[in-house]
mmCIF file of C-alpha atoms in Angstrom:
data_model
loop_
_atom_site.group_PDB
_atom_site.id
_atom_site.type_symbol
_atom_site.label_atom_id
_atom_site.label_comp_id
_atom_site.label_asym_id
_atom_site.label_seq_id
_atom_site.Cartn_x
_atom_site.Cartn_y
_atom_site.Cartn_z
ATOM 1 C CA MET A 599 -0.326 0.051 0.244
ATOM 2 C CA ILE A 600 2.698 1.975 1.150
ATOM 3 C CA SER A 601 4.803 1.491 -2.338
ATOM 4 C CA LEU A 602 1.499 2.344 -4.363
ATOM 5 C CA ILE A 603 0.640 5.384 -3.147
ATOM 6 C CA SER A 604 4.240 6.419 -3.286
ATOM 7 C CA ASN A 605 4.685 5.213 -6.669
ATOM 8 C CA ALA A 606 1.816 7.450 -7.817
ATOM 9 C CA ILE A 607 3.172 10.427 -6.311
ATOM 10 C CA VAL A 608 5.245 11.927 -8.502
ATOM 11 C CA PRO A 609 3.786 10.996 -11.494
ATOM 12 C CA PHE A 610 0.322 12.538 -10.651
ATOM 13 C CA LEU A 611 2.241 15.821 -9.292
ATOM 14 C CA ILE A 612 3.664 15.998 -12.381
ATOM 15 C CA LEU A 613 0.337 15.349 -14.242
ATOM 16 C CA VAL A 614 -1.658 18.135 -11.863
ATOM 17 C CA ILE A 615 1.540 20.403 -12.927
ATOM 18 C CA ILE A 616 1.162 20.259 -16.441
ATOM 19 C CA ILE A 617 -2.536 20.138 -16.724
ATOM 20 C CA TYR A 618 -2.442 22.935 -14.531
ATOM 21 C CA GLY A 619 -0.246 25.435 -17.113
ATOM 22 C CA ILE A 620 -2.379 24.366 -19.983
ATOM 23 C CA VAL A 621 -5.316 25.318 -18.471
ATOM 24 C CA LYS A 622 -3.527 28.741 -17.296
ATOM 25 C CA LYS A 623 -2.563 28.561 -21.219
ATOM 26 C CA ILE A 624 1.247 28.557 -19.991
ATOM 27 C CA ASN A 625 3.939 27.749 -22.786
ATOM 28 C CA ILE A 626 5.010 24.862 -20.818
ATOM 29 C CA TYR A 627 7.676 23.141 -23.154
ATOM 30 C CA ASP A 628 9.481 27.078 -23.189
ATOM 31 C CA VAL A 629 8.723 27.462 -19.572
ATOM 32 C CA PHE A 630 10.303 23.870 -18.803
ATOM 33 C CA VAL A 631 13.219 24.143 -21.123
ATOM 34 C CA ASP A 632 14.178 27.892 -19.337
ATOM 35 C CA GLY A 633 13.759 26.408 -15.516
ATOM 36 C CA ALA A 634 16.124 23.180 -16.744
ATOM 37 C CA LYS A 635 18.603 25.483 -17.892
ATOM 38 C CA GLU A 636 19.071 26.724 -14.298
ATOM 39 C CA CYS A 637 20.643 23.246 -13.726
ATOM 40 C CA ILE A 638 23.873 23.754 -15.086
ATOM 41 C CA ASP A 639 24.520 27.046 -13.341
ATOM 42 C CA LEU A 640 23.114 25.545 -9.710
ATOM 43 C CA SER A 641 25.559 22.496 -10.696
ATOM 44 C CA LEU A 642 28.599 24.625 -11.539
ATOM 45 C CA ASN A 643 27.697 26.999 -8.336
ATOM 46 C CA LEU A 644 27.698 23.688 -6.049
ATOM 47 C CA PHE A 645 30.737 21.931 -7.464
ATOM 48 C CA PRO A 646 33.645 24.290 -5.061
ATOM 49 C CA SER A 647 31.383 23.631 -1.940
ATOM 50 C CA MET A 648 31.054 20.088 -2.552
ATOM 51 C CA LEU A 649 34.463 19.593 -3.973
ATOM 52 C CA ALA A 650 35.870 21.068 -0.288
ATOM 53 C CA MET A 651 33.400 19.001 1.984
ATOM 54 C CA ILE A 652 34.046 15.891 0.030
ATOM 55 C CA PHE A 653 37.368 16.569 0.156
ATOM 56 C CA GLY A 654 37.353 17.473 3.708
ATOM 57 C CA ILE A 655 35.264 14.776 4.846
ATOM 58 C CA ASN A 656 36.966 11.756 3.104
ATOM 59 C CA ILE A 657 40.145 12.457 4.178
ATOM 60 C CA PHE A 658 38.318 12.579 7.681
ATOM 61 C CA LEU A 659 36.460 9.386 7.071
ATOM 62 C CA LYS A 660 39.347 7.399 5.424
ATOM 63 C CA SER A 661 42.058 8.013 7.795
ATOM 64 C CA GLY A 662 39.770 5.346 9.964
ATOM 65 C CA PHE A 663 39.301 8.416 12.943
ATOM 66 C CA VAL A 664 35.552 7.617 12.675
ATOM 67 C CA SER A 665 35.650 3.872 13.001
ATOM 68 C CA PHE A 666 37.974 4.720 15.902
ATOM 69 C CA PHE A 667 35.749 6.939 17.760
ATOM 70 C CA PHE A 668 32.558 5.921 16.783
ATOM 71 C CA ASP A 669 34.006 1.790 17.951
ATOM 72 C CA LYS A 670 34.901 3.370 21.382
ATOM 73 C CA LEU A 671 31.051 5.243 21.757
ATOM 74 C CA CYS A 672 29.622 1.583 20.984
ATOM 75 C CA ASN A 673 32.081 0.379 23.575
ATOM 76 C CA PHE A 674 29.929 2.508 26.207
ATOM 77 C CA PHE A 675 26.649 1.895 24.675
ATOM 78 C CA PRO A 676 25.873 -1.058 23.336
ATOM 79 C CA PHE A 677 22.323 -0.426 22.093
ATOM 80 C CA LEU A 678 24.380 2.220 19.360
ATOM 81 C CA ASN A 679 24.273 -0.645 17.175
ATOM 82 C CA PHE A 680 24.371 0.916 13.713
ATOM 83 C CA PRO A 681 27.029 1.070 10.701
ATOM 84 C CA VAL A 682 29.733 3.678 11.599
ATOM 85 C CA GLU A 683 28.622 5.848 8.670
ATOM 86 C CA ILE A 684 25.549 6.009 9.817
ATOM 87 C CA LEU A 685 26.618 6.911 13.076
ATOM 88 C CA SER A 686 28.622 9.717 11.146
ATOM 89 C CA MET A 687 25.737 10.735 8.615
ATOM 90 C CA MET A 688 23.901 11.404 11.845
ATOM 91 C CA VAL A 689 26.297 14.242 13.234
ATOM 92 C CA LEU A 690 27.048 15.411 9.885
ATOM 93 C CA ARG A 691 23.591 16.450 8.183
ATOM 94 C CA SER A 692 23.104 19.303 10.106
ATOM 95 C CA ILE A 693 26.351 20.626 9.107
ATOM 96 C CA SER A 694 26.447 20.331 5.555
ATOM 97 C CA GLY A 695 24.014 18.647 2.986
ATOM 98 C CA SER A 696 26.084 17.280 0.387
ATOM 99 C CA SER A 697 28.191 15.631 2.568
ATOM 100 C CA SER A 698 25.572 13.651 4.257
ATOM 101 C CA LEU A 699 24.213 12.886 0.948
ATOM 102 C CA ALA A 700 28.173 11.675 0.166
ATOM 103 C CA ILE A 701 27.804 9.647 2.962
ATOM 104 C CA LEU A 702 24.346 7.940 1.942
ATOM 105 C CA THR A 703 26.361 7.549 -1.667
ATOM 106 C CA ASN A 704 28.644 5.060 -0.230
ATOM 107 C CA ILE A 705 26.039 3.370 2.253
ATOM 108 C CA PHE A 706 24.375 2.535 -0.573
ATOM 109 C CA GLU A 707 26.854 1.357 -2.866
ATOM 110 C CA ASN A 708 28.028 -1.111 0.462
ATOM 111 C CA TYR A 709 24.578 -1.813 2.105
ATOM 112 C CA GLY A 710 22.346 -1.739 -0.582
ATOM 113 C CA PRO A 711 19.306 0.856 -0.893
ATOM 114 C CA ASP A 712 16.739 -1.586 0.420
ATOM 115 C CA SER A 713 19.149 -2.318 3.675
ATOM 116 C CA LEU A 714 17.828 -1.333 7.084
ATOM 117 C CA THR A 715 20.859 1.603 7.279
ATOM 118 C CA GLY A 716 20.037 2.442 3.441
ATOM 119 C CA VAL A 717 16.631 2.851 4.460
ATOM 120 C CA LEU A 718 17.664 4.629 7.559
ATOM 121 C CA GLY A 719 19.890 6.808 5.773
ATOM 122 C CA SER A 720 17.314 8.210 2.866
ATOM 123 C CA ILE A 721 15.360 8.572 5.789
ATOM 124 C CA LEU A 722 17.704 11.180 7.389
ATOM 125 C CA GLN A 723 18.946 12.883 4.396
ATOM 126 C CA GLY A 724 14.797 13.254 3.335
ATOM 127 C CA SER A 725 13.385 14.106 6.296
ATOM 128 C CA THR A 726 15.771 17.002 7.759
ATOM 129 C CA ASP A 727 17.818 20.211 6.733
ATOM 130 C CA THR A 728 21.381 21.405 7.024
ATOM 131 C CA THR A 729 20.541 23.479 10.295
ATOM 132 C CA PHE A 730 23.907 25.120 10.340
ATOM 133 C CA TYR A 731 23.705 25.986 6.720
ATOM 134 C CA VAL A 732 20.031 27.501 7.183
ATOM 135 C CA LEU A 733 20.659 29.797 10.400
ATOM 136 C CA THR A 734 24.015 30.846 8.983
ATOM 137 C CA ILE A 735 22.855 32.213 6.012
ATOM 138 C CA TYR A 736 19.250 33.534 6.349
ATOM 139 C CA PHE A 737 20.632 35.538 9.676
ATOM 140 C CA GLY A 738 23.346 36.704 8.079
ATOM 141 C CA THR A 739 21.629 37.967 4.967
ATOM 142 C CA VAL A 740 19.894 40.461 7.549
ATOM 143 C CA GLY A 741 22.001 41.212 9.988
ATOM 144 C CA ILE A 742 21.099 39.253 13.483
ATOM 145 C CA LYS A 743 23.777 39.319 15.171
ATOM 146 C CA LYS A 744 22.271 38.008 18.492
ATOM 147 C CA ILE A 745 20.613 34.167 17.743
ATOM 148 C CA ARG A 746 19.139 33.906 20.830
ATOM 149 C CA TYR A 747 17.485 29.964 21.260
ATOM 150 C CA ALA A 748 17.174 29.542 17.107
ATOM 151 C CA MET A 749 20.521 26.848 17.711
ATOM 152 C CA ALA A 750 18.774 25.076 21.076
ATOM 153 C CA VAL A 751 15.806 24.752 19.096
ATOM 154 C CA GLY A 752 17.352 23.704 15.447
ATOM 155 C CA VAL A 753 19.794 21.226 17.587
ATOM 156 C CA ILE A 754 16.880 19.989 19.549
ATOM 157 C CA ALA A 755 14.979 19.351 16.369
ATOM 158 C CA ASP A 756 17.674 17.155 14.399
ATOM 159 C CA VAL A 757 18.053 14.788 17.496
ATOM 160 C CA ILE A 758 14.138 14.087 17.238
ATOM 161 C CA CYS A 759 14.318 13.323 13.793
ATOM 162 C CA ILE A 760 17.041 11.199 13.947
ATOM 163 C CA ILE A 761 15.602 8.711 17.447
ATOM 164 C CA ILE A 762 11.704 9.522 15.232
ATOM 165 C CA SER A 763 13.770 8.179 11.907
ATOM 166 C CA ILE A 764 15.314 5.358 13.932
ATOM 167 C CA ILE A 765 12.042 4.435 15.690
ATOM 168 C CA LEU A 766 10.048 3.890 12.580
ATOM 169 C CA VAL A 767 12.536 2.041 10.456
ATOM 170 C CA ASN A 768 12.623 -0.546 13.359
ATOM 171 C CA LEU A 769 8.856 -0.810 12.509
ATOM 172 C CA ILE A 770 8.987 -0.935 8.964
ATOM 173 C CA ILE A 771 11.468 -2.742 8.318
ATOM 174 C CA MET B 1156 31.377 27.212 12.098
ATOM 175 C CA VAL B 1157 31.269 25.989 8.628
ATOM 176 C CA ASN B 1158 35.566 26.801 8.617
ATOM 177 C CA LYS B 1159 36.465 25.280 11.662
ATOM 178 C CA ILE B 1160 34.496 22.137 11.165
ATOM 179 C CA TRP B 1161 36.345 22.188 7.975
ATOM 180 C CA GLY B 1162 39.984 22.455 9.199
ATOM 181 C CA PHE B 1163 39.182 20.231 12.112
ATOM 182 C CA LEU B 1164 37.823 16.977 9.670
ATOM 183 C CA ILE B 1165 41.058 17.852 7.301
ATOM 184 C CA ILE B 1166 43.664 18.177 10.418
ATOM 185 C CA ILE B 1167 42.357 15.286 12.654
ATOM 186 C CA GLY B 1168 42.377 13.201 9.796
ATOM 187 C CA ILE B 1169 45.841 13.685 8.452
ATOM 188 C CA PHE B 1170 47.424 13.706 11.949
ATOM 189 C CA TYR B 1171 45.363 10.347 12.906
ATOM 190 C CA SER B 1172 46.469 8.880 9.402
ATOM 191 C CA PHE B 1173 50.005 9.568 10.096
ATOM 192 C CA ILE B 1174 49.800 8.304 13.535
ATOM 193 C CA THR B 1175 48.102 4.662 13.094
ATOM 194 C CA GLY B 1176 50.476 4.364 9.626
ATOM 195 C CA ASN B 1177 47.636 4.954 6.564
ATOM 196 C CA LEU B 1178 48.812 7.890 5.180
ATOM 197 C CA GLU B 1179 49.255 5.776 2.068
ATOM 198 C CA VAL B 1180 44.690 5.862 2.221
ATOM 199 C CA VAL B 1181 44.708 9.274 2.545
ATOM 200 C CA ASN B 1182 46.874 10.576 0.004
ATOM 201 C CA THR B 1183 45.689 8.317 -2.557
ATOM 202 C CA GLU B 1184 42.089 9.458 -1.219
ATOM 203 C CA ILE B 1185 43.151 13.738 -1.845
ATOM 204 C CA LEU B 1186 43.430 13.175 -5.244
ATOM 205 C CA ASN B 1187 40.426 10.439 -5.308
ATOM 206 C CA SER B 1188 38.119 13.347 -3.927
ATOM 207 C CA THR B 1189 37.929 15.861 -6.387
ATOM 208 C CA LYS B 1190 36.856 12.493 -9.438
ATOM 209 C CA THR B 1191 34.294 11.490 -6.929
ATOM 210 C CA THR B 1192 32.709 15.289 -6.500
ATOM 211 C CA LEU B 1193 33.043 15.668 -10.424
ATOM 212 C CA ASP B 1194 30.844 12.062 -10.528
ATOM 213 C CA MET B 1195 28.624 13.031 -8.392
ATOM 214 C CA ILE B 1196 27.336 16.691 -9.649
ATOM 215 C CA LEU B 1197 27.231 14.648 -13.448
ATOM 216 C CA LYS B 1198 25.109 12.063 -11.850
ATOM 217 C CA ILE B 1199 22.987 15.097 -10.051
ATOM 218 C CA LEU B 1200 22.786 17.243 -12.995
ATOM 219 C CA PRO B 1201 20.208 15.786 -14.430
ATOM 220 C CA VAL B 1202 17.738 14.641 -12.438
ATOM 221 C CA MET B 1203 17.788 18.640 -10.894
ATOM 222 C CA GLY B 1204 17.378 19.764 -14.778
ATOM 223 C CA LEU B 1205 13.792 18.133 -15.219
ATOM 224 C CA TRP B 1206 12.593 19.205 -11.265
ATOM 225 C CA LEU B 1207 13.385 22.810 -11.781
ATOM 226 C CA GLY B 1208 11.865 22.439 -15.661
ATOM 227 C CA ILE B 1209 8.922 20.852 -13.798
ATOM 228 C CA MET B 1210 8.698 23.431 -10.895
ATOM 229 C CA ASN B 1211 9.453 26.563 -13.403
ATOM 230 C CA ILE B 1212 5.560 25.673 -14.905
ATOM 231 C CA ALA B 1213 4.237 24.928 -11.443
ATOM 232 C CA SER B 1214 5.836 28.634 -10.198
ATOM 233 C CA LYS B 1215 4.838 30.468 -13.363
ATOM 234 C CA SER B 1216 0.903 29.331 -13.858
ATOM 235 C CA GLY B 1217 0.318 30.418 -10.210
ATOM 236 C CA LEU B 1218 0.140 26.923 -8.855
ATOM 237 C CA ILE B 1219 2.593 27.490 -5.888
ATOM 238 C CA PHE B 1220 0.681 30.635 -5.080
ATOM 239 C CA LYS B 1221 -2.507 29.067 -5.168
ATOM 240 C CA PHE B 1222 -1.028 26.514 -2.822
ATOM 241 C CA SER B 1223 0.593 29.405 -0.751
ATOM 242 C CA LYS B 1224 -2.818 30.472 -0.180
ATOM 243 C CA PHE B 1225 -4.065 27.220 0.830
ATOM 244 C CA ILE B 1226 -1.750 27.077 3.651
ATOM 245 C CA SER B 1227 -1.944 30.973 5.183
ATOM 246 C CA PRO B 1228 -4.218 29.908 8.104
ATOM 247 C CA ILE B 1229 -1.902 28.122 9.843
ATOM 248 C CA LEU B 1230 0.916 30.655 9.272
ATOM 249 C CA LYS B 1231 -1.169 33.266 11.060
ATOM 250 C CA PHE B 1232 -1.778 30.779 13.837
ATOM 251 C CA LEU B 1233 2.403 30.245 14.064
ATOM 252 C CA PHE B 1234 3.467 33.526 13.551
ATOM 253 C CA PRO B 1235 1.003 36.120 15.656
ATOM 254 C CA GLU B 1236 3.623 39.078 15.999
ATOM 255 C CA ILE B 1237 3.006 39.582 12.181
ATOM 256 C CA PRO B 1238 0.212 41.255 11.251
ATOM 257 C CA VAL B 1239 -2.891 39.986 9.195
ATOM 258 C CA ASN B 1240 -1.780 40.461 5.870
ATOM 259 C CA HIS B 1241 1.769 41.501 5.748
ATOM 260 C CA GLU B 1242 3.644 40.974 2.580
ATOM 261 C CA ALA B 1243 5.967 38.971 5.405
ATOM 262 C CA PHE B 1244 3.535 35.975 5.304
ATOM 263 C CA SER B 1245 3.418 35.673 1.085
ATOM 264 C CA TYR B 1246 7.107 34.960 1.065
ATOM 265 C CA ILE B 1247 6.521 33.003 4.100
ATOM 266 C CA SER B 1248 3.808 30.858 2.346
ATOM 267 C CA SER B 1249 5.816 30.471 -0.716
ATOM 268 C CA ASN B 1250 9.247 29.107 0.666
ATOM 269 C CA ILE B 1251 7.362 26.271 2.653
ATOM 270 C CA VAL B 1252 5.713 25.386 -0.491
ATOM 271 C CA ALA B 1253 8.662 25.497 -2.349
ATOM 272 C CA ASN B 1254 10.758 23.445 0.093
ATOM 273 C CA MET B 1255 7.293 20.992 -0.131
ATOM 274 C CA PHE B 1256 7.917 20.608 -3.497
ATOM 275 C CA GLY B 1257 11.745 20.139 -2.777
ATOM 276 C CA LEU B 1258 12.522 23.514 -4.719
ATOM 277 C CA GLY B 1259 15.705 24.495 -2.230
ATOM 278 C CA ASN B 1260 16.636 26.404 -4.521
ATOM 279 C CA ALA B 1261 13.720 28.824 -5.438
ATOM 280 C CA ALA B 1262 12.492 28.875 -1.918
ATOM 281 C CA THR B 1263 15.858 30.544 -0.605
ATOM 282 C CA PRO B 1264 15.475 33.524 -2.354
ATOM 283 C CA PHE B 1265 11.535 33.646 -0.610
ATOM 284 C CA GLY B 1266 13.033 32.837 2.500
ATOM 285 C CA LEU B 1267 15.534 35.770 2.350
ATOM 286 C CA LYS B 1268 12.763 37.963 1.135
ATOM 287 C CA ALA B 1269 10.320 36.794 4.282
ATOM 288 C CA MET B 1270 13.407 37.339 6.667
ATOM 289 C CA GLN B 1271 13.506 40.856 5.792
ATOM 290 C CA ALA B 1272 9.983 41.503 6.138
ATOM 291 C CA MET B 1273 10.435 40.564 9.742
ATOM 292 C CA GLN B 1274 13.369 42.594 9.925
ATOM 293 C CA GLU B 1275 10.910 45.280 9.385
ATOM 294 C CA LEU B 1276 8.670 44.621 12.279
ATOM 295 C CA ASN B 1277 12.158 43.477 14.110
ATOM 296 C CA ALA B 1278 12.187 46.288 17.412
ATOM 297 C CA ASP B 1279 15.983 45.228 17.984
ATOM 298 C CA LYS B 1280 17.613 44.973 14.426
ATOM 299 C CA THR B 1281 20.765 42.913 15.909
ATOM 300 C CA GLN B 1282 18.588 39.882 17.640
ATOM 301 C CA ALA B 1283 16.465 37.728 16.356
ATOM 302 C CA SER B 1284 12.975 38.164 17.024
ATOM 303 C CA ARG B 1285 10.438 34.970 18.032
ATOM 304 C CA SER B 1286 8.979 34.836 14.367
ATOM 305 C CA MET B 1287 12.205 34.817 12.371
ATOM 306 C CA ILE B 1288 13.219 31.671 15.188
ATOM 307 C CA THR B 1289 10.133 29.964 14.374
ATOM 308 C CA PHE B 1290 10.752 30.540 10.494
ATOM 309 C CA LEU B 1291 14.100 28.870 10.650
ATOM 310 C CA VAL B 1292 13.100 26.247 12.518
ATOM 311 C CA ILE B 1293 9.895 25.591 10.374
ATOM 312 C CA ASN B 1294 13.253 25.193 7.185
ATOM 313 C CA THR B 1295 15.610 23.445 9.527
ATOM 314 C CA CYS B 1296 13.244 20.778 9.432
ATOM 315 C CA GLY B 1297 13.202 20.305 6.065
ATOM 316 C CA LEU B 1298 9.631 19.944 4.609
ATOM 317 C CA THR B 1299 10.551 18.201 1.215
ATOM 318 C CA LEU B 1300 7.164 15.928 0.387
ATOM 319 C CA ILE B 1301 9.400 14.307 -2.167
ATOM 320 C CA PRO B 1302 12.953 14.448 -2.186
ATOM 321 C CA THR B 1303 13.816 13.571 -5.592
ATOM 322 C CA MET B 1304 17.842 13.409 -5.230
ATOM 323 C CA ILE B 1305 17.738 10.652 -2.428
ATOM 324 C CA ILE B 1306 15.000 8.534 -4.911
ATOM 325 C CA SER B 1307 17.021 9.171 -7.968
ATOM 326 C CA LEU B 1308 20.300 7.641 -5.902
ATOM 327 C CA ARG B 1309 17.987 5.281 -4.916
ATOM 328 C CA MET B 1310 16.975 3.949 -8.783
ATOM 329 C CA LEU B 1311 21.052 4.484 -9.705
ATOM 330 C CA TYR B 1312 22.290 2.263 -6.712
ATOM 331 C CA GLY B 1313 19.142 -0.646 -8.315
ATOM 332 C CA SER B 1314 16.922 0.235 -5.286
ATOM 333 C CA THR B 1315 13.957 -2.757 -5.785
ATOM 334 C CA ASP B 1316 11.536 0.020 -4.102
ATOM 335 C CA PRO B 1317 12.706 3.429 -4.616
ATOM 336 C CA THR B 1318 10.087 5.638 -3.536
ATOM 337 C CA PHE B 1319 9.615 3.316 -0.516
ATOM 338 C CA ILE B 1320 10.797 6.003 1.592
ATOM 339 C CA LEU B 1321 8.023 8.711 0.457
ATOM 340 C CA ILE B 1322 5.652 8.259 3.223
ATOM 341 C CA PRO B 1323 8.426 7.311 6.208
ATOM 342 C CA CYS B 1324 9.871 10.786 5.376
ATOM 343 C CA ILE B 1325 6.899 12.239 5.398
ATOM 344 C CA ILE B 1326 5.578 11.155 8.935
ATOM 345 C CA VAL B 1327 9.266 11.752 10.326
ATOM 346 C CA THR B 1328 9.641 15.548 8.584
ATOM 347 C CA PHE B 1329 5.888 16.064 10.129
ATOM 348 C CA SER B 1330 6.303 14.658 13.906
ATOM 349 C CA SER B 1331 9.511 15.777 13.958
ATOM 350 C CA LEU B 1332 8.068 19.091 13.145
ATOM 351 C CA PHE B 1333 5.276 19.280 15.233
ATOM 352 C CA LEU B 1334 7.573 18.567 18.286
ATOM 353 C CA ALA B 1335 10.230 21.296 17.211
ATOM 354 C CA LEU B 1336 7.622 24.229 17.317
ATOM 355 C CA ILE B 1337 5.890 22.880 20.597
ATOM 356 C CA ILE B 1338 9.696 23.664 22.130
ATOM 357 C CA ASP B 1339 10.299 26.735 19.715
ATOM 358 C CA ARG B 1340 6.686 28.008 21.440
ATOM 359 C CA LEU B 1341 8.063 27.035 25.204
ATOM 360 C CA PHE B 1342 11.447 28.667 24.678
ATOM 361 C CA ALA B 1343 9.539 31.952 23.483
ATOM 362 C CA LEU B 1344 8.025 32.530 26.132
ATOM 363 C CA LYS B 1345 10.543 31.517 28.901
ATOM 364 C CA TYR B 1346 13.253 34.077 26.774
ATOM 365 C CA LYS B 1347 10.271 36.600 26.885
#
């Protein structure tokens, strides 16, 4: 049932958008091409920051420090019985969207997208946003210096999201 | 913040691999990371183009605007500080709707306009107002209804059911958003 609804959402959404565009007498083809054009610029703008992040993250991950750190952590907290990648993804998700996406790619490669780890990673990536990035950009633009309790609420929200994801994944798989 | 974390990652990585004699792996990774990045961009680019095109139709035809009117009653409850019919509401709702459709790049300009509108209402220009924080809490929760990037990535790696994660994502997003908004209210009352 879930997969039936999920399968229907994307095609249905496209259908609604196309039909609405025709009803409103929009040149849907031209407008589509116009919008799609932006992907070149966006990808080029994405490249430097993504390169920086993948460079930093991969050095960090390949050094073996993360597995060392989380191995120690798992010794103290046996209930944290997750692969190292998913733990680092939980930490990195709120810092950088592209680096957690890079880790998700690794997870898919090593465990497969349909494994428990793969599904948990997908949900973590899809159900929250880069808290630090959002706060920096938005407050920075309007010149806010004192952000008061914004960071606290943002981080608590991320932790809540991680907890709910873990519970849900264990229920559905 | 990002500057410090980035430096920290590289320093710890190189230092730790040096201690454990793992320097060779890190050495190959330094060049490999450039290729990994390019591969990822090439995989993402076509999918992004497709969705930017579709969403441009939704935006030009006024569908996004229509949808944003639909959620305005909820917004009046969430942002009691903002006067009724203030322009901030239209930017906030456009931002939320763009986010829902997975249009992160369209959402950001609306979001910045919303922040400017809220800054006009703000008494102390250096300090974040309550409505600004509520707005950013909504944004950090990532209200995406269709995480297209993840679905295409799942397809790419041969998932038998790439869209399986859609409903779980929506459940997680909205339940964590709901709890986050309650926490935001509690903080707002405490910091009054």
